[in-house]
mmCIF file with all atom_site columns, C-alpha atoms in Angstrom:
data_model
loop_
_atom_site.group_PDB
_atom_site.id
_atom_site.type_symbol
_atom_site.label_atom_id
_atom_site.label_alt_id
_atom_site.label_comp_id
_atom_site.label_asym_id
_atom_site.label_entity_id
_atom_site.label_seq_id
_atom_site.pdbx_PDB_ins_code
_atom_site.Cartn_x
_atom_site.Cartn_y
_atom_site.Cartn_z
_atom_site.occupancy
_atom_site.B_iso_or_equiv
_atom_site.pdbx_formal_charge
_atom_site.auth_seq_id
_atom_site.auth_comp_id
_atom_site.auth_asym_id
_atom_site.auth_atom_id
_atom_site.pdbx_PDB_model_num
ATOM 1   C CA . MET A 1 1   ? 14.083  0.692   -13.246 1.00 0.00 ? 1   MET A CA 1
ATOM 2   C CA . LYS A 1 2   ? 13.338  3.840   -11.266 1.00 0.00 ? 2   LYS A CA 1
ATOM 3   C CA . GLY A 1 3   ? 15.763  4.769   -8.515  1.00 0.00 ? 3   GLY A CA 1
ATOM 4   C CA . ILE A 1 4   ? 13.106  4.868   -5.800  1.00 0.00 ? 4   ILE A CA 1
ATOM 5   C CA . ILE A 1 5   ? 13.025  1.060   -5.976  1.00 0.00 ? 5   ILE A CA 1
ATOM 6   C CA . PHE A 1 6   ? 16.787  1.013   -5.264  1.00 0.00 ? 6   PHE A CA 1
ATOM 7   C CA . THR A 1 7   ? 16.780  3.643   -2.521  1.00 0.00 ? 7   THR A CA 1
ATOM 8   C CA . GLU A 1 8   ? 13.883  1.958   -0.734  1.00 0.00 ? 8   GLU A CA 1
ATOM 9   C CA . PHE A 1 9   ? 15.595  -1.434  -1.032  1.00 0.00 ? 9   PHE A CA 1
ATOM 10  C CA . LEU A 1 10  ? 18.757  -0.089  0.597   1.00 0.00 ? 10  LEU A CA 1
ATOM 11  C CA . ASP A 1 11  ? 16.743  1.613   3.361   1.00 0.00 ? 11  ASP A CA 1
ATOM 12  C CA . ILE A 1 12  ? 14.844  -1.596  4.059   1.00 0.00 ? 12  ILE A CA 1
ATOM 13  C CA . VAL A 1 13  ? 18.020  -3.716  4.088   1.00 0.00 ? 13  VAL A CA 1
ATOM 14  C CA . GLU A 1 14  ? 19.698  -1.286  6.469   1.00 0.00 ? 14  GLU A CA 1
ATOM 15  C CA . SER A 1 15  ? 16.691  -1.115  8.810   1.00 0.00 ? 15  SER A CA 1
ATOM 16  C CA . ARG A 1 16  ? 16.098  -4.898  8.827   1.00 0.00 ? 16  ARG A CA 1
ATOM 17  C CA . PHE A 1 17  ? 19.676  -6.202  8.797   1.00 0.00 ? 17  PHE A CA 1
ATOM 18  C CA . GLY A 1 18  ? 21.852  -3.259  9.847   1.00 0.00 ? 18  GLY A CA 1
ATOM 19  C CA . LEU A 1 19  ? 24.397  -1.033  8.188   1.00 0.00 ? 19  LEU A CA 1
ATOM 20  C CA . ASP A 1 20  ? 27.179  -3.655  8.286   1.00 0.00 ? 20  ASP A CA 1
ATOM 21  C CA . VAL A 1 21  ? 25.116  -6.234  6.368   1.00 0.00 ? 21  VAL A CA 1
ATOM 22  C CA . CYS A 1 22  ? 23.997  -3.562  3.898   1.00 0.00 ? 22  CYS A CA 1
ATOM 23  C CA . GLN A 1 23  ? 27.602  -2.538  3.266   1.00 0.00 ? 23  GLN A CA 1
ATOM 24  C CA . GLN A 1 24  ? 28.737  -6.155  2.921   1.00 0.00 ? 24  GLN A CA 1
ATOM 25  C CA . MET A 1 25  ? 25.944  -6.739  0.393   1.00 0.00 ? 25  MET A CA 1
ATOM 26  C CA . LEU A 1 26  ? 27.062  -3.701  -1.642  1.00 0.00 ? 26  LEU A CA 1
ATOM 27  C CA . ASP A 1 27  ? 30.712  -4.785  -1.477  1.00 0.00 ? 27  ASP A CA 1
ATOM 28  C CA . ASP A 1 28  ? 29.886  -8.371  -2.490  1.00 0.00 ? 28  ASP A CA 1
ATOM 29  C CA . ALA A 1 29  ? 27.709  -7.107  -5.352  1.00 0.00 ? 29  ALA A CA 1
ATOM 30  C CA . GLY A 1 30  ? 30.476  -4.758  -6.500  1.00 0.00 ? 30  GLY A CA 1
ATOM 31  C CA . VAL A 1 31  ? 28.238  -1.670  -6.490  1.00 0.00 ? 31  VAL A CA 1
ATOM 32  C CA . ASP A 1 32  ? 28.648  1.667   -4.752  1.00 0.00 ? 32  ASP A CA 1
ATOM 33  C CA . GLY A 1 33  ? 25.046  1.950   -3.528  1.00 0.00 ? 33  GLY A CA 1
ATOM 34  C CA . ILE A 1 34  ? 24.670  5.553   -4.639  1.00 0.00 ? 34  ILE A CA 1
ATOM 35  C CA . TYR A 1 35  ? 21.226  5.919   -6.208  1.00 0.00 ? 35  TYR A CA 1
ATOM 36  C CA . THR A 1 36  ? 18.766  8.772   -6.529  1.00 0.00 ? 36  THR A CA 1
ATOM 37  C CA . THR A 1 37  ? 15.006  8.283   -6.380  1.00 0.00 ? 37  THR A CA 1
ATOM 38  C CA . VAL A 1 38  ? 14.500  9.835   -9.822  1.00 0.00 ? 38  VAL A CA 1
ATOM 39  C CA . GLY A 1 39  ? 17.410  8.112   -11.566 1.00 0.00 ? 39  GLY A CA 1
ATOM 40  C CA . SER A 1 40  ? 17.044  5.058   -13.787 1.00 0.00 ? 40  SER A CA 1
ATOM 41  C CA . TYR A 1 41  ? 19.121  1.949   -13.183 1.00 0.00 ? 41  TYR A CA 1
ATOM 42  C CA . ASP A 1 42  ? 19.507  -1.533  -14.614 1.00 0.00 ? 42  ASP A CA 1
ATOM 43  C CA . HIS A 1 43  ? 17.264  -3.949  -12.706 1.00 0.00 ? 43  HIS A CA 1
ATOM 44  C CA . ARG A 1 44  ? 20.036  -6.560  -12.836 1.00 0.00 ? 44  ARG A CA 1
ATOM 45  C CA . ILE A 1 45  ? 21.929  -4.532  -10.211 1.00 0.00 ? 45  ILE A CA 1
ATOM 46  C CA . LEU A 1 46  ? 19.014  -5.024  -7.821  1.00 0.00 ? 46  LEU A CA 1
ATOM 47  C CA . VAL A 1 47  ? 18.951  -8.738  -8.630  1.00 0.00 ? 47  VAL A CA 1
ATOM 48  C CA . LYS A 1 48  ? 22.680  -8.930  -7.883  1.00 0.00 ? 48  LYS A CA 1
ATOM 49  C CA . MET A 1 49  ? 22.187  -7.192  -4.519  1.00 0.00 ? 49  MET A CA 1
ATOM 50  C CA . ILE A 1 50  ? 19.324  -9.543  -3.601  1.00 0.00 ? 50  ILE A CA 1
ATOM 51  C CA . VAL A 1 51  ? 21.436  -12.610 -4.468  1.00 0.00 ? 51  VAL A CA 1
ATOM 52  C CA . CYS A 1 52  ? 24.326  -11.287 -2.354  1.00 0.00 ? 52  CYS A CA 1
ATOM 53  C CA . LEU A 1 53  ? 21.993  -10.481 0.556   1.00 0.00 ? 53  LEU A CA 1
ATOM 54  C CA . SER A 1 54  ? 20.582  -13.992 0.309   1.00 0.00 ? 54  SER A CA 1
ATOM 55  C CA . LYS A 1 55  ? 24.073  -15.477 0.656   1.00 0.00 ? 55  LYS A CA 1
ATOM 56  C CA . ILE A 1 56  ? 24.913  -13.226 3.617   1.00 0.00 ? 56  ILE A CA 1
ATOM 57  C CA . THR A 1 57  ? 21.671  -13.828 5.520   1.00 0.00 ? 57  THR A CA 1
ATOM 58  C CA . ASP A 1 58  ? 20.991  -17.414 4.425   1.00 0.00 ? 58  ASP A CA 1
ATOM 59  C CA . ILE A 1 59  ? 17.449  -16.344 3.492   1.00 0.00 ? 59  ILE A CA 1
ATOM 60  C CA . SER A 1 60  ? 16.188  -17.359 0.044   1.00 0.00 ? 60  SER A CA 1
ATOM 61  C CA . SER A 1 61  ? 16.142  -14.621 -2.569  1.00 0.00 ? 61  SER A CA 1
ATOM 62  C CA . GLU A 1 62  ? 12.412  -15.272 -3.092  1.00 0.00 ? 62  GLU A CA 1
ATOM 63  C CA . ALA A 1 63  ? 11.678  -14.726 0.620   1.00 0.00 ? 63  ALA A CA 1
ATOM 64  C CA . LEU A 1 64  ? 13.796  -11.545 0.614   1.00 0.00 ? 64  LEU A CA 1
ATOM 65  C CA . GLN A 1 65  ? 11.911  -10.236 -2.421  1.00 0.00 ? 65  GLN A CA 1
ATOM 66  C CA . GLU A 1 66  ? 8.586   -10.887 -0.692  1.00 0.00 ? 66  GLU A CA 1
ATOM 67  C CA . VAL A 1 67  ? 9.657   -9.105  2.505   1.00 0.00 ? 67  VAL A CA 1
ATOM 68  C CA . TYR A 1 68  ? 10.976  -6.238  0.397   1.00 0.00 ? 68  TYR A CA 1
ATOM 69  C CA . GLY A 1 69  ? 7.724   -6.022  -1.604  1.00 0.00 ? 69  GLY A CA 1
ATOM 70  C CA . GLU A 1 70  ? 5.614   -5.926  1.539   1.00 0.00 ? 70  GLU A CA 1
ATOM 71  C CA . ALA A 1 71  ? 7.698   -3.130  3.087   1.00 0.00 ? 71  ALA A CA 1
ATOM 72  C CA . LEU A 1 72  ? 7.859   -1.320  -0.258  1.00 0.00 ? 72  LEU A CA 1
ATOM 73  C CA . PHE A 1 73  ? 4.068   -1.164  -0.496  1.00 0.00 ? 73  PHE A CA 1
ATOM 74  C CA . VAL A 1 74  ? 3.826   0.906   2.674   1.00 0.00 ? 74  VAL A CA 1
ATOM 75  C CA . ARG A 1 75  ? 6.610   3.233   1.542   1.00 0.00 ? 75  ARG A CA 1
ATOM 76  C CA . LEU A 1 76  ? 5.265   3.723   -1.980  1.00 0.00 ? 76  LEU A CA 1
ATOM 77  C CA . LEU A 1 77  ? 1.749   4.301   -0.659  1.00 0.00 ? 77  LEU A CA 1
ATOM 78  C CA . SER A 1 78  ? 3.001   7.110   1.584   1.00 0.00 ? 78  SER A CA 1
ATOM 79  C CA . THR A 1 79  ? 4.678   8.880   -1.376  1.00 0.00 ? 79  THR A CA 1
ATOM 80  C CA . MET A 1 80  ? 1.835   8.417   -3.836  1.00 0.00 ? 80  MET A CA 1
ATOM 81  C CA . PRO A 1 81  ? -0.205  11.525  -4.672  1.00 0.00 ? 81  PRO A CA 1
ATOM 82  C CA . MET A 1 82  ? -3.937  11.087  -5.079  1.00 0.00 ? 82  MET A CA 1
ATOM 83  C CA . MET A 1 83  ? -4.983  11.680  -8.668  1.00 0.00 ? 83  MET A CA 1
ATOM 84  C CA . ASP A 1 84  ? -8.048  13.566  -9.835  1.00 0.00 ? 84  ASP A CA 1
ATOM 85  C CA . ASN A 1 85  ? -9.408  10.660  -11.867 1.00 0.00 ? 85  ASN A CA 1
ATOM 86  C CA . TRP A 1 86  ? -8.774  8.110   -9.131  1.00 0.00 ? 86  TRP A CA 1
ATOM 87  C CA . GLU A 1 87  ? -11.566 6.449   -7.231  1.00 0.00 ? 87  GLU A CA 1
ATOM 88  C CA . LEU A 1 88  ? -10.553 5.996   -3.612  1.00 0.00 ? 88  LEU A CA 1
ATOM 89  C CA . PRO A 1 89  ? -9.780  2.277   -3.266  1.00 0.00 ? 89  PRO A CA 1
ATOM 90  C CA . THR A 1 90  ? -11.918 0.455   -0.744  1.00 0.00 ? 90  THR A CA 1
ATOM 91  C CA . GLY A 1 91  ? -9.874  -2.731  -0.631  1.00 0.00 ? 91  GLY A CA 1
ATOM 92  C CA . THR A 1 92  ? -7.137  -4.773  -2.236  1.00 0.00 ? 92  THR A CA 1
ATOM 93  C CA . PHE A 1 93  ? -9.089  -5.570  -5.417  1.00 0.00 ? 93  PHE A CA 1
ATOM 94  C CA . SER A 1 94  ? -9.963  -1.953  -6.199  1.00 0.00 ? 94  SER A CA 1
ATOM 95  C CA . PHE A 1 95  ? -6.444  -0.793  -5.321  1.00 0.00 ? 95  PHE A CA 1
ATOM 96  C CA . ILE A 1 96  ? -4.806  -3.279  -7.703  1.00 0.00 ? 96  ILE A CA 1
ATOM 97  C CA . GLU A 1 97  ? -7.198  -2.212  -10.468 1.00 0.00 ? 97  GLU A CA 1
ATOM 98  C CA . GLN A 1 98  ? -6.229  1.424   -9.870  1.00 0.00 ? 98  GLN A CA 1
ATOM 99  C CA . VAL A 1 99  ? -2.526  0.551   -10.129 1.00 0.00 ? 99  VAL A CA 1
ATOM 100 C CA . GLU A 1 100 ? -2.966  -0.752  -13.657 1.00 0.00 ? 100 GLU A CA 1
ATOM 101 C CA . ARG A 1 101 ? -5.574  1.783   -14.787 1.00 0.00 ? 101 ARG A CA 1
ATOM 102 C CA . HIS A 1 102 ? -4.008  4.938   -13.345 1.00 0.00 ? 102 HIS A CA 1
ATOM 103 C CA . ILE A 1 103 ? -0.667  4.635   -11.545 1.00 0.00 ? 103 ILE A CA 1
ATOM 104 C CA . HIS A 1 104 ? 1.222   2.798   -14.270 1.00 0.00 ? 104 HIS A CA 1
ATOM 105 C CA . ILE A 1 105 ? -0.201  5.200   -16.875 1.00 0.00 ? 105 ILE A CA 1
ATOM 106 C CA . GLU A 1 106 ? 0.988   8.195   -14.814 1.00 0.00 ? 106 GLU A CA 1
ATOM 107 C CA . VAL A 1 107 ? 4.431   6.621   -14.404 1.00 0.00 ? 107 VAL A CA 1
ATOM 108 C CA . LYS A 1 108 ? 4.692   6.246   -18.184 1.00 0.00 ? 108 LYS A CA 1
ATOM 109 C CA . LYS A 1 109 ? 3.683   9.905   -18.648 1.00 0.00 ? 109 LYS A CA 1
ATOM 110 C CA . LEU A 1 110 ? 6.317   11.104  -16.188 1.00 0.00 ? 110 LEU A CA 1
ATOM 111 C CA . TYR A 1 111 ? 8.998   8.704   -17.414 1.00 0.00 ? 111 TYR A CA 1
ATOM 112 C CA . PRO A 1 112 ? 8.421   7.803   -21.082 1.00 0.00 ? 112 PRO A CA 1
ATOM 113 C CA . ASN A 1 113 ? 11.157  5.146   -20.990 1.00 0.00 ? 113 ASN A CA 1
ATOM 114 C CA . ALA A 1 114 ? 9.677   3.442   -17.918 1.00 0.00 ? 114 ALA A CA 1
ATOM 115 C CA . ASN A 1 115 ? 8.526   -0.128  -18.335 1.00 0.00 ? 115 ASN A CA 1
ATOM 116 C CA . PRO A 1 116 ? 6.309   -0.929  -15.335 1.00 0.00 ? 116 PRO A CA 1
ATOM 117 C CA . PRO A 1 117 ? 4.888   -4.408  -14.946 1.00 0.00 ? 117 PRO A CA 1
ATOM 118 C CA . GLN A 1 118 ? 1.516   -5.129  -16.511 1.00 0.00 ? 118 GLN A CA 1
ATOM 119 C CA . PHE A 1 119 ? -1.543  -6.622  -14.844 1.00 0.00 ? 119 PHE A CA 1
ATOM 120 C CA . ASP A 1 120 ? -4.035  -8.460  -17.038 1.00 0.00 ? 120 ASP A CA 1
ATOM 121 C CA . PHE A 1 121 ? -7.294  -9.031  -15.198 1.00 0.00 ? 121 PHE A CA 1
ATOM 122 C CA . ILE A 1 122 ? -8.708  -12.471 -15.929 1.00 0.00 ? 122 ILE A CA 1
ATOM 123 C CA . SER A 1 123 ? -11.785 -12.434 -13.693 1.00 0.00 ? 123 SER A CA 1
ATOM 124 C CA . LYS A 1 124 ? -13.194 -10.691 -10.649 1.00 0.00 ? 124 LYS A CA 1
ATOM 125 C CA . THR A 1 125 ? -16.074 -11.274 -8.268  1.00 0.00 ? 125 THR A CA 1
ATOM 126 C CA . SER A 1 126 ? -16.692 -9.700  -4.881  1.00 0.00 ? 126 SER A CA 1
ATOM 127 C CA . ALA A 1 127 ? -14.701 -12.542 -3.278  1.00 0.00 ? 127 ALA A CA 1
ATOM 128 C CA . GLN A 1 128 ? -12.047 -13.424 -5.853  1.00 0.00 ? 128 GLN A CA 1
ATOM 129 C CA . MET A 1 129 ? -9.717  -11.746 -8.321  1.00 0.00 ? 129 MET A CA 1
ATOM 130 C CA . ILE A 1 130 ? -7.542  -13.563 -10.832 1.00 0.00 ? 130 ILE A CA 1
ATOM 131 C CA . LEU A 1 131 ? -4.863  -11.537 -12.562 1.00 0.00 ? 131 LEU A CA 1
ATOM 132 C CA . ASP A 1 132 ? -1.693  -12.088 -14.512 1.00 0.00 ? 132 ASP A CA 1
ATOM 133 C CA . TYR A 1 133 ? 1.522   -10.258 -13.662 1.00 0.00 ? 133 TYR A CA 1
ATOM 134 C CA . ILE A 1 134 ? 3.725   -9.735  -16.712 1.00 0.00 ? 134 ILE A CA 1
ATOM 135 C CA . SER A 1 135 ? 7.187   -8.219  -16.426 1.00 0.00 ? 135 SER A CA 1
ATOM 136 C CA . ALA A 1 136 ? 10.484  -8.800  -18.207 1.00 0.00 ? 136 ALA A CA 1
ATOM 137 C CA . ARG A 1 137 ? 12.199  -8.172  -14.854 1.00 0.00 ? 137 ARG A CA 1
ATOM 138 C CA . CYS A 1 138 ? 10.761  -11.369 -13.339 1.00 0.00 ? 138 CYS A CA 1
ATOM 139 C CA . PHE A 1 139 ? 10.096  -9.857  -9.891  1.00 0.00 ? 139 PHE A CA 1
ATOM 140 C CA . SER A 1 140 ? 6.959   -11.891 -9.225  1.00 0.00 ? 140 SER A CA 1
ATOM 141 C CA . HIS A 1 141 ? 7.994   -12.448 -5.603  1.00 0.00 ? 141 HIS A CA 1
ATOM 142 C CA . VAL A 1 142 ? 8.292   -8.677  -5.118  1.00 0.00 ? 142 VAL A CA 1
ATOM 143 C CA . CYS A 1 143 ? 4.791   -8.426  -6.589  1.00 0.00 ? 143 CYS A CA 1
ATOM 144 C CA . LEU A 1 144 ? 3.580   -11.080 -4.132  1.00 0.00 ? 144 LEU A CA 1
ATOM 145 C CA . GLY A 1 145 ? 5.032   -9.009  -1.288  1.00 0.00 ? 145 GLY A CA 1
ATOM 146 C CA . LEU A 1 146 ? 3.392   -5.856  -2.627  1.00 0.00 ? 146 LEU A CA 1
ATOM 147 C CA . ILE A 1 147 ? 0.034   -7.649  -2.747  1.00 0.00 ? 147 ILE A CA 1
ATOM 148 C CA . ARG A 1 148 ? 0.514   -8.868  0.840   1.00 0.00 ? 148 ARG A CA 1
ATOM 149 C CA . GLY A 1 149 ? 1.345   -5.316  1.896   1.00 0.00 ? 149 GLY A CA 1
ATOM 150 C CA . CYS A 1 150 ? -1.849  -4.119  0.233   1.00 0.00 ? 150 CYS A CA 1
ATOM 151 C CA . VAL A 1 151 ? -3.910  -6.835  1.949   1.00 0.00 ? 151 VAL A CA 1
ATOM 152 C CA . HIS A 1 152 ? -2.455  -5.807  5.330   1.00 0.00 ? 152 HIS A CA 1
ATOM 153 C CA . HIS A 1 153 ? -3.080  -2.123  4.588   1.00 0.00 ? 153 HIS A CA 1
ATOM 154 C CA . PHE A 1 154 ? -6.774  -2.805  4.009   1.00 0.00 ? 154 PHE A CA 1
ATOM 155 C CA . ASN A 1 155 ? -6.861  -5.205  6.979   1.00 0.00 ? 155 ASN A CA 1
ATOM 156 C CA . GLU A 1 156 ? -8.319  -8.000  4.877   1.00 0.00 ? 156 GLU A CA 1
ATOM 157 C CA . ASN A 1 157 ? -8.088  -11.749 5.320   1.00 0.00 ? 157 ASN A CA 1
ATOM 158 C CA . MET A 1 158 ? -7.107  -13.154 1.948   1.00 0.00 ? 158 MET A CA 1
ATOM 159 C CA . ASP A 1 159 ? -5.579  -16.283 0.441   1.00 0.00 ? 159 ASP A CA 1
ATOM 160 C CA . ILE A 1 160 ? -3.029  -15.521 -2.262  1.00 0.00 ? 160 ILE A CA 1
ATOM 161 C CA . GLU A 1 161 ? -1.986  -18.189 -4.743  1.00 0.00 ? 161 GLU A CA 1
ATOM 162 C CA . MET A 1 162 ? 0.865   -17.608 -7.168  1.00 0.00 ? 162 MET A CA 1
ATOM 163 C CA . GLU A 1 163 ? 1.251   -19.864 -10.190 1.00 0.00 ? 163 GLU A CA 1
ATOM 164 C CA . PRO A 1 164 ? 4.038   -19.352 -12.742 1.00 0.00 ? 164 PRO A CA 1
ATOM 165 C CA . VAL A 1 165 ? 2.769   -19.256 -16.317 1.00 0.00 ? 165 VAL A CA 1
ATOM 166 C CA . SER A 1 166 ? 6.268   -18.981 -17.776 1.00 0.00 ? 166 SER A CA 1
ATOM 167 C CA . GLN A 1 167 ? 9.317   -20.836 -16.492 1.00 0.00 ? 167 GLN A CA 1
ATOM 168 C CA . ASP A 1 168 ? 11.310  -17.633 -15.856 1.00 0.00 ? 168 ASP A CA 1
ATOM 169 C CA . GLN A 1 169 ? 8.351   -16.180 -13.904 1.00 0.00 ? 169 GLN A CA 1
ATOM 170 C CA . SER A 1 170 ? 8.050   -13.187 -16.204 1.00 0.00 ? 170 SER A CA 1
ATOM 171 C CA . HIS A 1 171 ? 4.376   -14.201 -16.431 1.00 0.00 ? 171 HIS A CA 1
ATOM 172 C CA . VAL A 1 172 ? 2.668   -15.297 -13.217 1.00 0.00 ? 172 VAL A CA 1
ATOM 173 C CA . ARG A 1 173 ? -0.994  -15.792 -12.366 1.00 0.00 ? 173 ARG A CA 1
ATOM 174 C CA . PHE A 1 174 ? -2.232  -14.599 -8.989  1.00 0.00 ? 174 PHE A CA 1
ATOM 175 C CA . THR A 1 175 ? -5.503  -15.818 -7.499  1.00 0.00 ? 175 THR A CA 1
ATOM 176 C CA . LEU A 1 176 ? -6.669  -13.663 -4.606  1.00 0.00 ? 176 LEU A CA 1
ATOM 177 C CA . THR A 1 177 ? -9.532  -15.052 -2.560  1.00 0.00 ? 177 THR A CA 1
ATOM 178 C CA . LEU A 1 178 ? -11.137 -12.927 0.130   1.00 0.00 ? 178 LEU A CA 1
ATOM 179 C CA . ASN A 1 179 ? -12.040 -14.849 3.268   1.00 0.00 ? 179 ASN A CA 1
ATOM 180 C CA . VAL A 1 180 ? -15.259 -13.410 4.624   1.00 0.00 ? 180 VAL A CA 1
ATOM 181 C CA . GLY A 1 181 ? -16.523 -14.470 7.988   1.00 0.00 ? 181 GLY A CA 1
#
């Protein structure tokens, strides 16, 4: 997993919970917390930190992942260069399509060993999108937070349903329904 995910997580933990909680989380997880944005790290370290943070804050790990995903969207968006072949997204649906069609492809070009999650688009109308999230890392709640961050960015009113397809949540179906009016 790319280091930017780790560095942003630590920044978000520190800003939301303070330096003392961040340090306690690192100590409890048995990690030093030294990550670079371009490095590659085992995703299980992030899982371990989230579990430790959950114990410290008494907030479920799923809720923490969602909050993290929502904050991460804003941070990743601000660092993302616009690509020549990219249509400017006009809303959540078009943005999510661009992630799979362009951003993940560019990530794989830059980092050949990268294994970003996959989105399989099941159906789409002007008011509803159904897509499957597939990732061996099982961060579906981070994905839910990222989607919420995207919805907020585009100032849309949307219902988001998340239904596990596999028990370990490595495959989850999202149904996004735009509320118009």
